[in-house]
CSV table of C-alpha atoms in Angstrom, one decimal:
chain,number,residue,atom,x,y,z
A,1,SER,CA,69.4,109.5,-18.3
A,2,ASN,CA,71.2,107.5,-21.1
A,3,LEU,CA,69.3,109.5,-23.7
A,4,GLU,CA,70.5,112.8,-22.3
A,5,LEU,CA,74.1,111.5,-22.3
A,6,LEU,CA,73.6,110.4,-25.9
A,7,LYS,CA,72.7,113.9,-26.9
A,8,GLU,CA,75.7,115.4,-25.1
A,9,ASN,CA,78.4,112.8,-25.4
A,10,ASP,CA,80.7,112.5,-28.4
A,11,LEU,CA,81.3,108.9,-27.4
A,12,ALA,CA,77.7,108.1,-28.4
A,13,ILE,CA,76.0,106.6,-31.4
A,14,THR,CA,72.3,106.4,-32.4
A,15,VAL,CA,71.6,103.2,-34.2
A,16,GLU,CA,68.6,104.0,-36.6
A,17,SER,CA,68.7,100.9,-38.8
A,18,SER,CA,69.5,98.1,-36.3
A,19,LYS,CA,66.8,95.5,-37.0
A,20,ASP,CA,66.4,92.8,-39.5
A,21,SER,CA,63.1,92.1,-41.3
A,22,GLU,CA,61.7,90.3,-38.3
A,23,GLY,CA,62.4,93.2,-35.9
A,24,LYS,CA,65.4,91.6,-34.3
A,25,PHE,CA,68.6,93.4,-33.4
A,26,ASN,CA,71.5,90.9,-33.9
A,27,ASN,CA,75.2,90.9,-33.4
A,28,GLU,CA,75.8,91.5,-37.1
A,29,TYR,CA,73.7,94.7,-37.0
A,30,ARG,CA,76.1,96.6,-34.7
A,31,ILE,CA,77.1,99.1,-37.4
A,32,ASP,CA,80.7,98.0,-37.7
A,33,HIS,CA,80.9,96.9,-34.1
A,34,PRO,CA,81.0,100.4,-32.4
A,35,TYR,CA,83.3,99.3,-29.5
A,36,ASP,CA,84.7,102.8,-29.4
A,37,LYS,CA,81.3,104.1,-28.3
A,38,GLN,CA,80.3,104.3,-24.6
A,39,TYR,CA,76.6,105.1,-25.2
A,40,ILE,CA,74.2,103.5,-27.7
A,41,SER,CA,70.6,104.3,-28.5
A,42,LEU,CA,68.5,101.8,-30.3
A,43,THR,CA,65.9,104.0,-32.0
A,44,ALA,CA,64.8,101.7,-34.9
A,45,GLU,CA,61.0,101.7,-35.0
A,46,GLY,CA,59.6,98.2,-34.6
A,47,THR,CA,62.7,96.7,-33.0
A,48,GLU,CA,61.1,93.9,-30.8
A,49,THR,CA,64.0,91.6,-30.0
A,50,ILE,CA,67.6,92.1,-28.9
A,51,GLY,CA,69.3,89.0,-30.3
A,52,GLU,CA,71.4,86.4,-28.5
A,53,ASN,CA,74.8,87.8,-27.4
A,54,ALA,CA,74.0,91.0,-29.4
A,55,PHE,CA,76.2,93.2,-27.1
A,56,SER,CA,78.0,90.6,-25.1
A,57,GLY,CA,81.5,91.5,-24.1
A,58,ASN,CA,81.4,95.1,-25.2
A,59,SER,CA,83.2,96.3,-22.1
A,60,ASP,CA,83.5,99.9,-23.3
A,61,LEU,CA,79.7,100.3,-23.2
A,62,ARG,CA,78.5,102.4,-20.3
A,63,GLY,CA,74.9,103.1,-21.2
A,64,ILE,CA,72.2,101.9,-23.6
A,65,ALA,CA,68.7,103.2,-24.3
A,66,LEU,CA,66.2,100.6,-25.4
A,67,PRO,CA,63.2,101.2,-27.7
A,68,ASP,CA,59.6,101.2,-26.4
A,69,SER,CA,58.8,98.6,-29.0
A,70,LEU,CA,61.1,96.0,-27.3
A,71,ARG,CA,59.5,92.7,-26.3
A,72,THR,CA,62.3,90.2,-25.9
A,73,ILE,CA,65.9,90.2,-24.6
A,74,GLU,CA,67.5,87.0,-25.7
A,75,ASN,CA,70.2,84.9,-24.0
A,76,GLY,CA,73.4,86.7,-23.2
A,77,ALA,CA,72.3,89.9,-25.0
A,78,PHE,CA,74.0,92.3,-22.5
A,79,ARG,CA,76.4,89.9,-20.8
A,80,ASP,CA,79.6,91.4,-19.5
A,81,LEU,CA,79.0,95.1,-20.1
A,82,ARG,CA,79.9,98.0,-17.8
A,83,ILE,CA,76.6,99.7,-17.7
A,84,SER,CA,75.7,101.1,-14.2
A,85,SER,CA,71.9,101.3,-14.6
A,86,LEU,CA,69.3,100.2,-17.2
A,87,GLU,CA,65.7,101.1,-17.9
A,88,ILE,CA,63.9,98.1,-19.3
A,89,PRO,CA,60.9,99.4,-21.2
A,90,GLU,CA,57.3,98.5,-20.2
A,91,GLY,CA,56.2,96.0,-22.8
A,92,VAL,CA,59.2,93.6,-22.5
A,93,THR,CA,57.9,90.2,-21.7
A,94,THR,CA,61.0,87.9,-21.7
A,95,ILE,CA,64.5,88.2,-20.4
A,96,GLY,CA,66.7,85.3,-21.5
A,97,ASP,CA,69.3,83.2,-19.7
A,98,HIS,CA,72.5,85.0,-18.8
A,99,ALA,CA,71.1,88.2,-20.3
A,100,PHE,CA,72.9,90.6,-17.9
A,101,GLU,CA,75.4,88.2,-16.3
A,102,TYR,CA,78.8,89.7,-15.3
A,103,CYS,CA,77.5,93.3,-15.6
A,104,ILE,CA,79.8,94.1,-12.7
A,105,SER,CA,79.1,97.9,-12.7
A,106,LEU,CA,75.3,97.5,-12.7
A,107,ARG,CA,73.9,99.1,-9.5
A,108,SER,CA,70.2,99.1,-10.0
A,109,VAL,CA,67.6,97.7,-12.3
A,110,SER,CA,63.8,97.9,-12.4
A,111,ILE,CA,62.0,95.1,-14.2
A,112,PRO,CA,58.5,96.2,-15.4
A,113,ASP,CA,55.4,94.3,-14.6
A,114,SER,CA,55.0,93.3,-18.2
A,115,VAL,CA,57.9,90.8,-17.8
A,116,SER,CA,56.6,87.3,-17.2
A,117,SER,CA,59.7,85.2,-17.7
A,118,ILE,CA,63.3,85.6,-16.6
A,119,GLY,CA,65.9,83.1,-17.6
A,120,LYS,CA,68.5,81.2,-15.5
A,121,TYR,CA,71.5,83.2,-14.3
A,122,ALA,CA,70.1,86.3,-15.8
A,123,PHE,CA,71.9,88.7,-13.3
A,124,ARG,CA,74.6,86.3,-12.0
A,125,TYR,CA,77.8,88.0,-10.8
A,126,CYS,CA,76.3,91.5,-11.1
A,127,SER,CA,78.5,92.2,-8.1
A,128,SER,CA,77.6,95.9,-7.7
A,129,LEU,CA,73.9,95.4,-7.9
A,130,GLU,CA,72.2,96.8,-4.8
A,131,ASN,CA,68.6,97.3,-5.8
A,132,MET,CA,66.2,95.3,-7.9
A,133,LYS,CA,62.5,95.8,-8.3
A,134,LEU,CA,61.1,92.6,-9.7
A,135,SER,CA,58.2,92.3,-12.0
A,136,SER,CA,54.9,91.3,-10.4
A,137,GLY,CA,54.2,89.3,-13.5
A,138,ILE,CA,56.8,86.6,-12.9
A,139,LYS,CA,55.9,83.2,-11.3
A,140,VAL,CA,59.5,81.9,-10.9
A,141,VAL,CA,62.7,83.3,-9.4
A,142,PRO,CA,64.9,81.2,-11.7
A,143,GLU,CA,68.0,79.2,-10.9
A,144,GLY,CA,71.0,81.3,-10.2
A,145,MET,CA,69.3,84.6,-11.0
A,146,LEU,CA,71.1,86.7,-8.4
A,147,ASN,CA,74.0,84.4,-7.5
A,148,GLY,CA,77.1,86.3,-7.0
A,149,CYS,CA,75.3,89.7,-6.4
A,150,HIS,CA,77.5,90.5,-3.4
A,151,SER,CA,76.1,94.1,-2.9
A,152,MET,CA,72.4,93.2,-2.5
A,153,LYS,CA,71.5,92.9,1.2
A,154,LEU,CA,67.8,93.3,0.9
A,155,PHE,CA,65.5,91.4,-1.5
A,156,GLU,CA,61.7,91.5,-1.7
A,157,ILE,CA,60.0,88.8,-3.8
A,158,PRO,CA,56.7,90.1,-5.2
A,159,ASP,CA,53.3,88.5,-4.5
A,160,GLY,CA,52.4,86.0,-7.2
A,161,VAL,CA,55.7,84.3,-7.4
A,162,THR,CA,55.2,80.5,-6.7
A,163,GLU,CA,58.7,79.1,-7.0
A,164,ILE,CA,62.3,80.0,-5.9
A,165,GLY,CA,65.0,78.2,-7.8
A,166,ALA,CA,68.4,76.8,-6.7
A,167,TYR,CA,71.2,79.3,-6.1
A,168,SER,CA,68.8,82.1,-7.1
A,169,LEU,CA,69.2,84.4,-4.1
A,170,PRO,CA,71.9,87.1,-3.5
A,171,ASP,CA,74.8,85.4,-1.7
A,172,GLU,CA,75.2,88.2,0.9
A,173,VAL,CA,71.5,88.9,1.4
A,174,THR,CA,70.6,89.6,5.1
A,175,ASP,CA,66.9,90.2,4.8
A,176,LEU,CA,64.3,88.6,2.6
A,177,TYR,CA,60.6,88.9,2.1
A,178,ILE,CA,58.8,85.8,0.7
A,179,PRO,CA,55.1,86.1,0.0
A,180,GLU,CA,52.5,83.4,0.8
A,181,SER,CA,52.1,82.7,-2.9
A,182,VAL,CA,55.5,80.9,-2.9
A,183,THR,CA,54.9,77.2,-2.4
A,184,ASP,CA,58.1,75.7,-3.8
A,185,ILE,CA,61.5,76.7,-2.5
A,186,ASP,CA,64.4,74.6,-3.9
A,187,GLU,CA,66.5,73.0,-1.2
A,188,LEU,CA,69.5,74.8,-2.7
A,189,ALA,CA,67.9,78.2,-2.9
A,190,PHE,CA,69.9,79.4,0.1
A,191,ALA,CA,73.0,77.2,-0.6
A,192,ASP,CA,75.3,80.2,-1.4
A,193,CYS,CA,73.9,82.6,1.2
A,194,ILE,CA,76.8,83.2,3.5
A,195,HIS,CA,74.7,85.0,6.1
A,196,ARG,CA,72.2,82.2,6.2
A,197,TYR,CA,72.4,81.7,10.0
A,198,SER,CA,72.1,85.4,10.8
A,199,MET,CA,69.7,86.6,8.1
A,200,GLY,CA,66.0,87.1,8.5
A,201,ILE,CA,63.0,86.1,6.5
A,202,CYS,CA,59.6,87.8,6.7
A,203,GLY,CA,56.5,86.0,5.5
A,204,LYS,CA,53.1,84.7,6.4
A,205,ALA,CA,52.8,82.4,9.4
A,206,GLY,CA,52.4,78.8,8.4
A,207,SER,CA,53.7,79.5,4.8
A,208,GLN,CA,56.4,77.7,2.9
A,209,ALA,CA,58.7,80.5,3.8
A,210,GLN,CA,58.3,79.8,7.5
A,211,LYS,CA,58.7,76.1,7.0
A,212,THR,CA,61.9,76.6,5.0
A,213,ALA,CA,63.3,79.1,7.6
A,214,SER,CA,62.6,76.6,10.4
A,215,LYS,CA,64.3,73.8,8.5
A,216,LEU,CA,67.4,75.9,7.8
A,217,GLY,CA,67.5,77.6,11.2
A,218,ILE,CA,66.9,81.1,9.8
A,219,PHE,CA,65.3,83.8,11.9
A,220,PHE,CA,61.6,84.3,10.8
A,221,VAL,CA,59.2,87.2,11.4
A,222,PRO,CA,55.5,86.5,10.6
A,223,ASP,CA,54.2,89.5,8.7
A,224,SER,CA,51.1,89.4,10.9
A,225,GLU,CA,53.4,91.0,13.5
A,226,MET,CA,53.5,94.0,11.2
A,227,VAL,CA,49.8,94.6,11.3
A,228,ASN,CA,49.3,95.6,15.0
A,229,PRO,CA,49.2,98.3,16.1
A,230,ASP,CA,50.5,100.1,12.9
A,231,PRO,CA,52.2,98.2,10.1
A,232,ASP,CA,53.9,101.4,8.8
A,233,ILE,CA,56.5,101.2,11.6
A,234,ASN,CA,58.9,103.8,10.2
A,235,LYS,CA,56.1,106.2,9.2
A,236,ASP,CA,57.2,106.7,5.7
A,237,GLY,CA,53.7,106.2,4.2
A,238,ALA,CA,54.4,102.7,2.8
A,239,VAL,CA,54.2,99.2,4.3
A,240,ASN,CA,57.1,97.2,3.0
A,241,ILE,CA,60.2,95.2,3.8
A,242,ILE,CA,61.7,98.3,5.5
A,243,ASP,CA,59.1,98.1,8.2
A,244,TYR,CA,60.0,94.4,8.7
A,245,LEU,CA,63.6,95.5,9.3
A,246,TYR,CA,62.5,97.8,12.1
A,247,LEU,CA,60.4,95.0,13.6
A,248,LYS,CA,63.1,92.4,13.3
A,249,SER,CA,65.5,94.7,15.2
A,250,ALA,CA,62.9,95.2,17.9
A,251,LEU,CA,62.2,91.5,18.2
A,252,LEU,CA,65.9,90.6,18.3
A,253,SER,CA,66.4,93.2,21.1
A,254,ASP,CA,63.6,91.6,23.1
A,255,THR,CA,65.2,88.2,22.6
A,256,ASP,CA,68.5,89.4,23.9
A,257,CYS,CA,66.9,90.8,27.1
């Protein structure tokens, strides 16, 4: 983990007095701008906010450990870093616009269920990003959130989301799960999806997902197909989008016969 690297790496710094009187870590509190450091730990007790553009452009930074007290990541806070993974602490509620944009080395991120708001273009051009677990607390997949995330082929939208914004989906996504709770899909949501005519969507029959797929000519698999006889198609003990991929392959094979 980043904390272990911090303990072992001489290119690391632990920032113990990083916050202002309101609990915000700002650009001016970087401790003389430690651009020579590759790993930073924010350990200041009570730090609740990472301020706007606080670490933006620090291209030497490879890892950062965030405090459990954190609640808000403001606009552009980690824009254009070279971190490969990030643990966002449970308790964070807000991720601002462009917060992780251009983090081209970021490969995976898990967004805790405490997060209820993600800003526009928050992960745009994270070109190495392969896996994202979205918070079940969000209602909107915002405009441009995953635009330019070329490495993400599979994306599962959690139940409870009601809206998918313009240009919000990974541009090379091939398989997508959209829950029945989604009732508003922007007409430009799939605009930059280059596999649009060969991709697949799984969702509830009669849902907005199916209506959108039909309108755009996208292959659609009703998730009712996954219930009978056994929804755990690959027998891994979980029913999820991976089972849909197996089913999609089988249905396409039947279609080709």
